PDB file of C-alpha atoms in Angstrom:
ATOM      1  CA  UNK O   1      36.090 -51.363  23.780  1.00  0.00           C
ATOM      2  CA  UNK O   2      34.123 -52.995  26.618  1.00  0.00           C
ATOM      3  CA  UNK O   3      30.625 -52.146  27.816  1.00  0.00           C
ATOM      4  CA  UNK O   4      31.845 -50.087  30.798  1.00  0.00           C
ATOM      5  CA  UNK O   5      33.846 -47.802  28.506  1.00  0.00           C
ATOM      6  CA  UNK O   6      30.880 -47.402  26.123  1.00  0.00           C
ATOM      7  CA  UNK O   7      28.415 -46.471  28.899  1.00  0.00           C
ATOM      8  CA  UNK O   8      29.475 -42.777  29.381  1.00  0.00           C
ATOM      9  CA  UNK O   9      29.574 -42.284  25.607  1.00  0.00           C
ATOM     10  CA  UNK O  10      26.061 -43.660  25.223  1.00  0.00           C
ATOM     11  CA  UNK O  11      24.800 -41.483  28.090  1.00  0.00           C
ATOM     12  CA  UNK O  12      26.335 -38.370  26.491  1.00  0.00           C
ATOM     13  CA  UNK O  13      24.703 -39.174  23.142  1.00  0.00           C
ATOM     14  CA  UNK O  14      21.339 -39.728  24.848  1.00  0.00           C
ATOM     15  CA  UNK O  15      21.620 -36.361  26.644  1.00  0.00           C
ATOM     16  CA  UNK O  16      22.344 -34.566  23.357  1.00  0.00           C
ATOM     17  CA  UNK O  17      19.414 -36.273  21.635  1.00  0.00           C
ATOM     18  CA  UNK O  18      17.092 -35.340  24.527  1.00  0.00           C
ATOM     19  CA  UNK O  19      18.248 -31.694  24.391  1.00  0.00           C
ATOM     20  CA  UNK O  20      17.518 -31.516  20.678  1.00  0.00           C
ATOM     21  CA  UNK O  21      14.103 -33.116  21.165  1.00  0.00           C
ATOM     22  CA  UNK O  22      13.227 -30.720  23.983  1.00  0.00           C
ATOM     23  CA  UNK O  23      14.402 -27.786  21.875  1.00  0.00           C
ATOM     24  CA  UNK O  24      12.294 -28.874  18.938  1.00  0.00           C
ATOM     25  CA  UNK O  25       9.259 -29.376  21.186  1.00  0.00           C
ATOM     26  CA  UNK O  26       9.761 -25.940  22.724  1.00  0.00           C
ATOM     27  CA  UNK O  27      10.029 -24.289  19.327  1.00  0.00           C
ATOM     28  CA  UNK O  28       6.884 -26.056  18.189  1.00  0.00           C
ATOM     29  CA  UNK O  29       5.051 -24.891  21.309  1.00  0.00           C
ATOM     30  CA  UNK O  30       6.184 -21.298  20.776  1.00  0.00           C
ATOM     31  CA  UNK O  31       5.071 -21.444  17.155  1.00  0.00           C
ATOM     32  CA  UNK O  32       1.742 -22.876  18.266  1.00  0.00           C
ATOM     33  CA  UNK O  33       1.265 -20.077  20.804  1.00  0.00           C
ATOM     34  CA  UNK O  34       2.139 -17.441  18.218  1.00  0.00           C
ATOM     35  CA  UNK O  35      -0.356 -18.898  15.771  1.00  0.00           C
ATOM     36  CA  UNK O  36      -3.029 -18.764  18.463  1.00  0.00           C
ATOM     37  CA  UNK O  37      -2.708 -15.024  19.071  1.00  0.00           C
ATOM     38  CA  UNK O  38      -6.035 -13.254  19.140  1.00  0.00           C
ATOM     39  CA  UNK O  39      -6.633 -11.020  16.123  1.00  0.00           C
ATOM     40  CA  UNK O  40      -7.765  -7.395  16.215  1.00  0.00           C
ATOM     41  CA  UNK O  41      -9.249  -5.514  13.270  1.00  0.00           C
ATOM     42  CA  UNK O  42      -7.758  -2.040  12.812  1.00  0.00           C
ATOM     43  CA  UNK O  43      -9.902   0.360  10.776  1.00  0.00           C
ATOM     44  CA  UNK O  44      -7.931   3.430   9.710  1.00  0.00           C
ATOM     45  CA  UNK O  45      -9.868   6.512   8.633  1.00  0.00           C
ATOM     46  CA  UNK O  46      -8.409   9.809   7.417  1.00  0.00           C
ATOM     47  CA  UNK O  47      -7.373  11.261  10.781  1.00  0.00           C
ATOM     48  CA  UNK O  48      -3.742  11.863  11.705  1.00  0.00           C
ATOM     49  CA  UNK O  49      -4.046  13.278  15.227  1.00  0.00           C
ATOM     50  CA  UNK O  50      -1.341  12.024  17.622  1.00  0.00           C
ATOM     51  CA  UNK O  51      -0.452   9.259  15.154  1.00  0.00           C
ATOM     52  CA  UNK O  52       2.981   8.606  16.658  1.00  0.00           C
ATOM     53  CA  UNK O  53       1.415   7.800  20.034  1.00  0.00           C
ATOM     54  CA  UNK O  54      -1.185   5.628  18.310  1.00  0.00           C
ATOM     55  CA  UNK O  55       1.570   3.587  16.671  1.00  0.00           C
ATOM     56  CA  UNK O  56       3.469   3.248  19.972  1.00  0.00           C
ATOM     57  CA  UNK O  57       0.365   1.810  21.611  1.00  0.00           C
ATOM     58  CA  UNK O  58      -0.219  -0.575  18.709  1.00  0.00           C
ATOM     59  CA  UNK O  59       3.387  -1.770  19.015  1.00  0.00           C
ATOM     60  CA  UNK O  60       2.715  -2.651  22.662  1.00  0.00           C
ATOM     61  CA  UNK O  61      -0.407  -4.562  21.692  1.00  0.00           C
ATOM     62  CA  UNK O  62       1.391  -6.412  18.869  1.00  0.00           C
ATOM     63  CA  UNK O  63       3.178  -8.511  21.508  1.00  0.00           C
ATOM     64  CA  UNK O  64      -0.128 -10.163  22.389  1.00  0.00           C
ATOM     65  CA  UNK O  65      -2.273  -9.678  19.295  1.00  0.00           C
ATOM     66  CA  UNK O  66      -2.122 -10.063  15.522  1.00  0.00           C
ATOM     67  CA  UNK O  67      -3.606  -7.292  13.417  1.00  0.00           C
ATOM     68  CA  UNK O  68      -5.844  -7.199  10.386  1.00  0.00           C
ATOM     69  CA  UNK O  69      -5.818  -3.679   8.940  1.00  0.00           C
ATOM     70  CA  UNK O  70      -8.445  -2.011   6.806  1.00  0.00           C
ATOM     71  CA  UNK O  71      -7.862   1.445   5.287  1.00  0.00           C
ATOM     72  CA  UNK O  72     -10.473   3.863   3.996  1.00  0.00           C
ATOM     73  CA  UNK O  73      -9.572   5.726   0.817  1.00  0.00           C
ATOM     74  CA  UNK O  74      -8.916   8.903   2.795  1.00  0.00           C
ATOM     75  CA  UNK O  75      -6.693   6.955   5.215  1.00  0.00           C
ATOM     76  CA  UNK O  76      -4.593   5.618   2.361  1.00  0.00           C
ATOM     77  CA  UNK O  77      -4.001   9.207   1.229  1.00  0.00           C
ATOM     78  CA  UNK O  78      -3.580  10.901   4.621  1.00  0.00           C
ATOM     79  CA  UNK O  79      -1.737   8.145   6.511  1.00  0.00           C
ATOM     80  CA  UNK O  80      -0.612   5.530   4.010  1.00  0.00           C
ATOM     81  CA  UNK O  81      -0.196   1.797   4.570  1.00  0.00           C
ATOM     82  CA  UNK O  82       3.588   2.018   4.399  1.00  0.00           C
ATOM     83  CA  UNK O  83       3.856   4.268   7.461  1.00  0.00           C
ATOM     84  CA  UNK O  84       1.758   1.861   9.492  1.00  0.00           C
ATOM     85  CA  UNK O  85       3.653  -1.163   8.168  1.00  0.00           C
ATOM     86  CA  UNK O  86       6.947   0.394   9.296  1.00  0.00           C
ATOM     87  CA  UNK O  87       5.611   0.375  12.867  1.00  0.00           C
ATOM     88  CA  UNK O  88       3.606  -2.862  13.071  1.00  0.00           C
ATOM     89  CA  UNK O  89       2.971  -6.044  11.103  1.00  0.00           C
ATOM     90  CA  UNK O  90      -0.545  -6.567   9.831  1.00  0.00           C
ATOM     91  CA  UNK O  91      -2.587  -8.641   7.444  1.00  0.00           C
ATOM     92  CA  UNK O  92      -4.210  -6.582   4.691  1.00  0.00           C
ATOM     93  CA  UNK O  93      -7.985  -6.510   4.462  1.00  0.00           C
ATOM     94  CA  UNK O  94      -9.984  -5.031   1.612  1.00  0.00           C
ATOM     95  CA  UNK O  95     -13.520  -3.703   1.536  1.00  0.00           C
ATOM     96  CA  UNK O  96     -14.829  -6.782  -0.284  1.00  0.00           C
ATOM     97  CA  UNK O  97     -13.544  -9.008   2.551  1.00  0.00           C
ATOM     98  CA  UNK O  98     -14.803  -6.821   5.401  1.00  0.00           C
ATOM     99  CA  UNK O  99     -17.273  -9.400   6.715  1.00  0.00           C
ATOM    100  CA  UNK O 100     -14.663 -12.162   6.694  1.00  0.00           C
ATOM    101  CA  UNK O 101     -12.359  -9.907   8.731  1.00  0.00           C
ATOM    102  CA  UNK O 102     -15.164  -9.100  11.182  1.00  0.00           C
ATOM    103  CA  UNK O 103     -15.906 -12.787  11.712  1.00  0.00           C
ATOM    104  CA  UNK O 104     -12.242 -13.439  12.601  1.00  0.00           C
ATOM    105  CA  UNK O 105     -12.036 -10.917  15.464  1.00  0.00           C
ATOM    106  CA  UNK O 106     -13.668  -9.991  18.750  1.00  0.00           C
ATOM    107  CA  UNK O 107     -12.190  -6.497  18.933  1.00  0.00           C
ATOM    108  CA  UNK O 108     -12.226  -3.601  16.472  1.00  0.00           C
ATOM    109  CA  UNK O 109     -10.075  -0.502  16.904  1.00  0.00           C
ATOM    110  CA  UNK O 110     -10.470   2.800  15.056  1.00  0.00           C
ATOM    111  CA  UNK O 111      -6.986   4.280  15.644  1.00  0.00           C
ATOM    112  CA  UNK O 112      -7.726   7.497  13.727  1.00  0.00           C
ATOM    113  CA  UNK O 113     -11.479   8.105  14.089  1.00  0.00           C
ATOM    114  CA  UNK O 114     -12.643  11.150  12.131  1.00  0.00           C
ATOM    115  CA  UNK O 115     -15.543  13.472  12.774  1.00  0.00           C
ATOM    116  CA  UNK O 116     -17.098  12.344   9.493  1.00  0.00           C
ATOM    117  CA  UNK O 117     -17.155   8.659  10.468  1.00  0.00           C
ATOM    118  CA  UNK O 118     -18.423   9.498  13.959  1.00  0.00           C
ATOM    119  CA  UNK O 119     -21.248  11.644  12.567  1.00  0.00           C
ATOM    120  CA  UNK O 120     -22.338   8.858  10.208  1.00  0.00           C
ATOM    121  CA  UNK O 121     -22.254   6.288  13.008  1.00  0.00           C
ATOM    122  CA  UNK O 122     -24.330   8.554  15.274  1.00  0.00           C
ATOM    123  CA  UNK O 123     -27.260   8.507  12.841  1.00  0.00           C
ATOM    124  CA  UNK O 124     -26.793   5.003  11.419  1.00  0.00           C
ATOM    125  CA  UNK O 125     -25.371   5.899   7.998  1.00  0.00           C
ATOM    126  CA  UNK O 126     -23.397   2.978   6.500  1.00  0.00           C
ATOM    127  CA  UNK O 127     -22.155   4.283   3.148  1.00  0.00           C
ATOM    128  CA  UNK O 128     -18.399   3.779   3.588  1.00  0.00           C
ATOM    129  CA  UNK O 129     -16.131   0.919   4.612  1.00  0.00           C
ATOM    130  CA  UNK O 130     -15.389   2.620   7.964  1.00  0.00           C
ATOM    131  CA  UNK O 131     -19.006   3.407   8.891  1.00  0.00           C
ATOM    132  CA  UNK O 132     -20.045  -0.113   7.807  1.00  0.00           C
ATOM    133  CA  UNK O 133     -17.289  -1.681   9.928  1.00  0.00           C
ATOM    134  CA  UNK O 134     -18.343   0.358  12.955  1.00  0.00           C
ATOM    135  CA  UNK O 135     -22.040  -0.424  12.546  1.00  0.00           C
ATOM    136  CA  UNK O 136     -21.441  -4.130  11.958  1.00  0.00           C
ATOM    137  CA  UNK O 137     -19.068  -4.289  14.903  1.00  0.00           C
ATOM    138  CA  UNK O 138     -21.777  -2.968  17.212  1.00  0.00           C
ATOM    139  CA  UNK O 139     -24.502  -5.146  15.684  1.00  0.00           C
ATOM    140  CA  UNK O 140     -22.306  -8.227  16.095  1.00  0.00           C
ATOM    141  CA  UNK O 141     -21.562  -7.214  19.708  1.00  0.00           C
ATOM    142  CA  UNK O 142     -17.822  -6.875  19.139  1.00  0.00           C
ATOM    143  CA  UNK O 143     -15.739  -4.678  21.449  1.00  0.00           C
ATOM    144  CA  UNK O 144     -15.309  -1.434  19.486  1.00  0.00           C
ATOM    145  CA  UNK O 145     -12.696   1.108  20.586  1.00  0.00           C
ATOM    146  CA  UNK O 146     -12.166   4.495  18.923  1.00  0.00           C
ATOM    147  CA  UNK O 147      -9.329   6.978  19.471  1.00  0.00           C
ATOM    148  CA  UNK O 148     -10.583  10.563  19.358  1.00  0.00           C
ATOM    149  CA  UNK O 149      -7.296  12.482  19.024  1.00  0.00           C
ATOM    150  CA  UNK O 150      -8.134  13.343  15.402  1.00  0.00           C
ATOM    151  CA  UNK O 151     -11.235  15.261  16.558  1.00  0.00           C
ATOM    152  CA  UNK O 152      -9.769  18.362  18.319  1.00  0.00           C
ATOM    153  CA  UNK O 153     -12.774  19.683  20.266  1.00  0.00           C
ATOM    154  CA  UNK O 154     -10.662  22.197  22.194  1.00  0.00           C
ATOM    155  CA  UNK O 155      -9.624  24.040  19.041  1.00  0.00           C
ATOM    156  CA  UNK O 156     -13.193  24.337  17.723  1.00  0.00           C
ATOM    157  CA  UNK O 157     -15.539  27.307  18.361  1.00  0.00           C
ATOM    158  CA  UNK O 158     -17.620  26.654  21.477  1.00  0.00           C
ATOM    159  CA  UNK O 159     -20.987  26.108  19.778  1.00  0.00           C
ATOM    160  CA  UNK O 160     -19.502  23.845  17.111  1.00  0.00           C
ATOM    161  CA  UNK O 161     -17.505  21.913  19.713  1.00  0.00           C
ATOM    162  CA  UNK O 162     -20.686  21.286  21.683  1.00  0.00           C
ATOM    163  CA  UNK O 163     -22.364  19.904  18.562  1.00  0.00           C
ATOM    164  CA  UNK O 164     -19.440  17.587  17.785  1.00  0.00           C
ATOM    165  CA  UNK O 165     -19.262  16.604  21.449  1.00  0.00           C
ATOM    166  CA  UNK O 166     -22.909  15.544  21.287  1.00  0.00           C
ATOM    167  CA  UNK O 167     -22.106  13.427  18.216  1.00  0.00           C
ATOM    168  CA  UNK O 168     -19.294  11.665  20.097  1.00  0.00           C
ATOM    169  CA  UNK O 169     -21.518  11.163  23.109  1.00  0.00           C
ATOM    170  CA  UNK O 170     -24.171   9.586  20.904  1.00  0.00           C
ATOM    171  CA  UNK O 171     -21.610   7.202  19.386  1.00  0.00           C
ATOM    172  CA  UNK O 172     -20.448   6.307  22.893  1.00  0.00           C
ATOM    173  CA  UNK O 173     -24.043   5.624  23.931  1.00  0.00           C
ATOM    174  CA  UNK O 174     -24.318   3.194  21.025  1.00  0.00           C
ATOM    175  CA  UNK O 175     -21.518   1.138  22.607  1.00  0.00           C
ATOM    176  CA  UNK O 176     -18.226   2.488  21.250  1.00  0.00           C
ATOM    177  CA  UNK O 177     -15.498   2.805  23.883  1.00  0.00           C
ATOM    178  CA  UNK O 178     -13.883   6.232  23.338  1.00  0.00           C
ATOM    179  CA  UNK O 179     -10.344   7.004  24.501  1.00  0.00           C
ATOM    180  CA  UNK O 180      -7.217   9.059  23.909  1.00  0.00           C
ATOM    181  CA  UNK O 181      -4.235   7.551  22.092  1.00  0.00           C
ATOM    182  CA  UNK O 182      -2.152   7.009  25.236  1.00  0.00           C
ATOM    183  CA  UNK O 183      -5.014   5.023  26.835  1.00  0.00           C
ATOM    184  CA  UNK O 184      -5.395   2.473  24.036  1.00  0.00           C
ATOM    185  CA  UNK O 185      -3.302  -0.407  25.422  1.00  0.00           C
ATOM    186  CA  UNK O 186      -5.075  -0.249  28.770  1.00  0.00           C
ATOM    187  CA  UNK O 187      -8.461  -0.096  27.072  1.00  0.00           C
ATOM    188  CA  UNK O 188      -7.692  -3.325  25.217  1.00  0.00           C
ATOM    189  CA  UNK O 189      -5.939  -5.247  28.004  1.00  0.00           C
ATOM    190  CA  UNK O 190      -7.873  -4.089  31.060  1.00  0.00           C
ATOM    191  CA  UNK O 191     -11.598  -4.688  31.214  1.00  0.00           C
ATOM    192  CA  UNK O 192     -13.457  -3.007  34.058  1.00  0.00           C
ATOM    193  CA  UNK O 193     -15.911  -5.152  35.953  1.00  0.00           C
ATOM    194  CA  UNK O 194     -18.730  -4.006  38.215  1.00  0.00           C
ATOM    195  CA  UNK O 195     -16.675  -5.217  41.171  1.00  0.00           C
ATOM    196  CA  UNK O 196     -14.055  -2.573  40.481  1.00  0.00           C
ATOM    197  CA  UNK O 197     -11.406  -5.210  39.705  1.00  0.00           C
ATOM    198  CA  UNK O 198      -9.424  -5.046  36.480  1.00  0.00           C
ATOM    199  CA  UNK O 199      -8.857  -8.304  34.614  1.00  0.00           C
ATOM    200  CA  UNK O 200      -6.547  -9.091  31.724  1.00  0.00           C
ATOM    201  CA  UNK O 201      -6.086 -12.010  29.339  1.00  0.00           C
ATOM    202  CA  UNK O 202      -4.728 -15.212  30.874  1.00  0.00           C
ATOM    203  CA  UNK O 203      -0.988 -15.229  31.443  1.00  0.00           C
ATOM    204  CA  UNK O 204      -0.661 -11.456  31.908  1.00  0.00           C
ATOM    205  CA  UNK O 205       0.670 -10.264  35.251  1.00  0.00           C
ATOM    206  CA  UNK O 206      -1.199  -7.364  36.770  1.00  0.00           C
ATOM    207  CA  UNK O 207      -2.047  -5.698  40.037  1.00  0.00           C
ATOM    208  CA  UNK O 208      -5.605  -5.922  41.277  1.00  0.00           C
ATOM    209  CA  UNK O 209      -7.020  -2.500  41.924  1.00  0.00           C
ATOM    210  CA  UNK O 210     -10.276  -1.682  43.634  1.00  0.00           C
ATOM    211  CA  UNK O 211     -12.186   1.279  42.288  1.00  0.00           C
ATOM    212  CA  UNK O 212     -12.587   4.013  44.907  1.00  0.00           C
ATOM    213  CA  UNK O 213     -16.050   4.856  46.147  1.00  0.00           C
ATOM    214  CA  UNK O 214     -17.366   7.918  44.292  1.00  0.00           C
ATOM    215  CA  UNK O 215     -17.454  11.033  46.388  1.00  0.00           C
ATOM    216  CA  UNK O 216     -20.983  12.199  47.113  1.00  0.00           C
ATOM    217  CA  UNK O 217     -21.224  15.971  47.479  1.00  0.00           C
ATOM    218  CA  UNK O 218     -23.227  17.177  50.439  1.00  0.00           C
ATOM    219  CA  UNK O 219     -26.420  18.987  49.470  1.00  0.00           C
ATOM    220  CA  UNK O 220     -26.559  22.666  50.430  1.00  0.00           C
ATOM    221  CA  UNK O 221     -28.266  23.423  53.736  1.00  0.00           C
ATOM    222  CA  UNK O 222     -30.981  25.320  51.964  1.00  0.00           C
ATOM    223  CA  UNK O 223     -31.208  24.051  48.391  1.00  0.00           C
ATOM    224  CA  UNK O 224     -34.008  26.432  47.435  1.00  0.00           C
ATOM    225  CA  UNK O 225     -31.931  29.485  48.300  1.00  0.00           C
ATOM    226  CA  UNK O 226     -28.963  28.163  46.305  1.00  0.00           C
ATOM    227  CA  UNK O 227     -30.879  27.608  43.036  1.00  0.00           C
ATOM    228  CA  UNK O 228     -30.484  30.015  40.145  1.00  0.00           C
ATOM    229  CA  UNK O 229     -33.618  29.605  38.039  1.00  0.00           C
ATOM    230  CA  UNK O 230     -34.055  30.236  34.311  1.00  0.00           C
ATOM    231  CA  UNK O 231     -37.688  30.432  33.154  1.00  0.00           C
ATOM    232  CA  UNK O 232     -38.132  29.942  29.407  1.00  0.00           C
ATOM    233  CA  UNK O 233     -41.109  31.491  27.620  1.00  0.00           C
ATOM    234  CA  UNK O 234     -40.703  30.001  24.149  1.00  0.00           C
ATOM    235  CA  UNK O 235     -42.353  26.633  23.508  1.00  0.00           C
ATOM    236  CA  UNK O 236     -39.745  25.691  20.906  1.00  0.00           C
ATOM    237  CA  UNK O 237     -38.031  22.316  21.547  1.00  0.00           C
ATOM    238  CA  UNK O 238     -35.248  22.688  24.099  1.00  0.00           C
ATOM    239  CA  UNK O 239     -31.954  21.337  22.790  1.00  0.00           C
ATOM    240  CA  UNK O 240     -28.688  20.486  24.530  1.00  0.00           C
ATOM    241  CA  UNK O 241     -27.283  23.808  23.323  1.00  0.00           C
ATOM    242  CA  UNK O 242     -29.988  25.689  25.273  1.00  0.00           C
ATOM    243  CA  UNK O 243     -29.176  23.680  28.406  1.00  0.00           C
ATOM    244  CA  UNK O 244     -25.414  24.167  27.989  1.00  0.00           C
ATOM    245  CA  UNK O 245     -25.842  27.916  27.526  1.00  0.00           C
ATOM    246  CA  UNK O 246     -27.910  28.047  30.713  1.00  0.00           C
ATOM    247  CA  UNK O 247     -25.166  26.147  32.555  1.00  0.00           C
ATOM    248  CA  UNK O 248     -22.494  28.541  31.294  1.00  0.00           C
ATOM    249  CA  UNK O 249     -24.551  31.451  32.653  1.00  0.00           C
ATOM    250  CA  UNK O 250     -24.755  29.860  36.096  1.00  0.00           C
ATOM    251  CA  UNK O 251     -28.334  28.541  36.070  1.00  0.00           C
ATOM    252  CA  UNK O 252     -28.950  25.246  37.849  1.00  0.00           C
ATOM    253  CA  UNK O 253     -32.711  25.028  37.346  1.00  0.00           C
ATOM    254  CA  UNK O 254     -34.759  25.501  34.181  1.00  0.00           C
ATOM    255  CA  UNK O 255     -38.534  25.923  34.077  1.00  0.00           C
ATOM    256  CA  UNK O 256     -40.184  25.166  30.733  1.00  0.00           C
ATOM    257  CA  UNK O 257     -43.622  26.191  29.425  1.00  0.00           C
ATOM    258  CA  UNK O 258     -46.216  23.382  29.594  1.00  0.00           C
ATOM    259  CA  UNK O 259     -45.817  20.573  27.050  1.00  0.00           C
ATOM    260  CA  UNK O 260     -42.470  21.948  25.792  1.00  0.00           C
ATOM    261  CA  UNK O 261     -40.322  19.204  24.214  1.00  0.00           C
ATOM    262  CA  UNK O 262     -36.967  18.444  25.877  1.00  0.00           C
ATOM    263  CA  UNK O 263     -34.661  16.574  23.471  1.00  0.00           C
ATOM    264  CA  UNK O 264     -32.845  13.420  24.714  1.00  0.00           C
ATOM    265  CA  UNK O 265     -29.429  15.106  24.439  1.00  0.00           C
ATOM    266  CA  UNK O 266     -30.734  18.118  26.366  1.00  0.00           C
ATOM    267  CA  UNK O 267     -32.033  15.763  29.053  1.00  0.00           C
ATOM    268  CA  UNK O 268     -28.616  14.079  29.252  1.00  0.00           C
ATOM    269  CA  UNK O 269     -26.828  17.444  29.457  1.00  0.00           C
ATOM    270  CA  UNK O 270     -29.089  18.527  32.320  1.00  0.00           C
ATOM    271  CA  UNK O 271     -28.653  15.226  34.157  1.00  0.00           C
ATOM    272  CA  UNK O 272     -24.861  15.204  33.736  1.00  0.00           C
ATOM    273  CA  UNK O 273     -24.557  18.751  35.075  1.00  0.00           C
ATOM    274  CA  UNK O 274     -27.152  18.302  37.859  1.00  0.00           C
ATOM    275  CA  UNK O 275     -29.528  20.880  36.412  1.00  0.00           C
ATOM    276  CA  UNK O 276     -33.167  20.520  37.491  1.00  0.00           C
ATOM    277  CA  UNK O 277     -35.709  20.784  34.670  1.00  0.00           C
ATOM    278  CA  UNK O 278     -39.405  21.369  35.438  1.00  0.00           C
ATOM    279  CA  UNK O 279     -42.477  22.206  33.421  1.00  0.00           C
ATOM    280  CA  UNK O 280     -44.706  25.073  34.531  1.00  0.00           C
ATOM    281  CA  UNK O 281     -48.263  24.219  35.494  1.00  0.00           C
ATOM    282  CA  UNK O 282     -50.936  25.415  33.064  1.00  0.00           C
TER     283      UNK O 282
END
């Protein structure tokens, strides 16, 4: 067999070898990319609200992230690791290795935040694995996201709901990003900037959206005539509940006795609902 007859055979062999090499390189690159997925710490507490939607959102995120999962004792009983494992893959974490898990992530998600954990976080109590994870996450400046579907404010009596709502607001003020289950994927992938543009991790296609200018209500022509004033006589500290009750009754201005204490939450409630608060002159 002469050289001319061998040439096409050699070329065919070379092509096959190159294909195999390219395939091996591609597989190695894919494996490398998979190993470089960012990790998220999931901290499950004892809530079960809207759990199916929570798991759907975690499935979406599993395409871009690896999970480390930590379960409180109540979560193991109420939810169970097996149910979560049937939906997503995750690396187990135990309480003793909490700080190692925290050091490996930039984001922490509480998929089933309970009222108990929120209340502890609001006042700085760190006596459980969940409250410790939340506190450490904030102290280490991690992005902390909590799903509130397991805290059904709408089904609570009004006064109690207001109290729990204040707890959640306090936790949010500490830096926890609160959301509903169906909002989780967007909360993780889309980060709002002051410019109003949403950005996502490199390689993710997205549309750039500009936040609309907030609507500014026109002040009434005669603001004094429009005000409904509540004058308090008691010098007891004014709480958010007092302010909220005044709002429900239609008051938009509250006059307090001199030197009466207005609690921070009451001040926030008044500010959020555009209620003027003044102290009477002695």
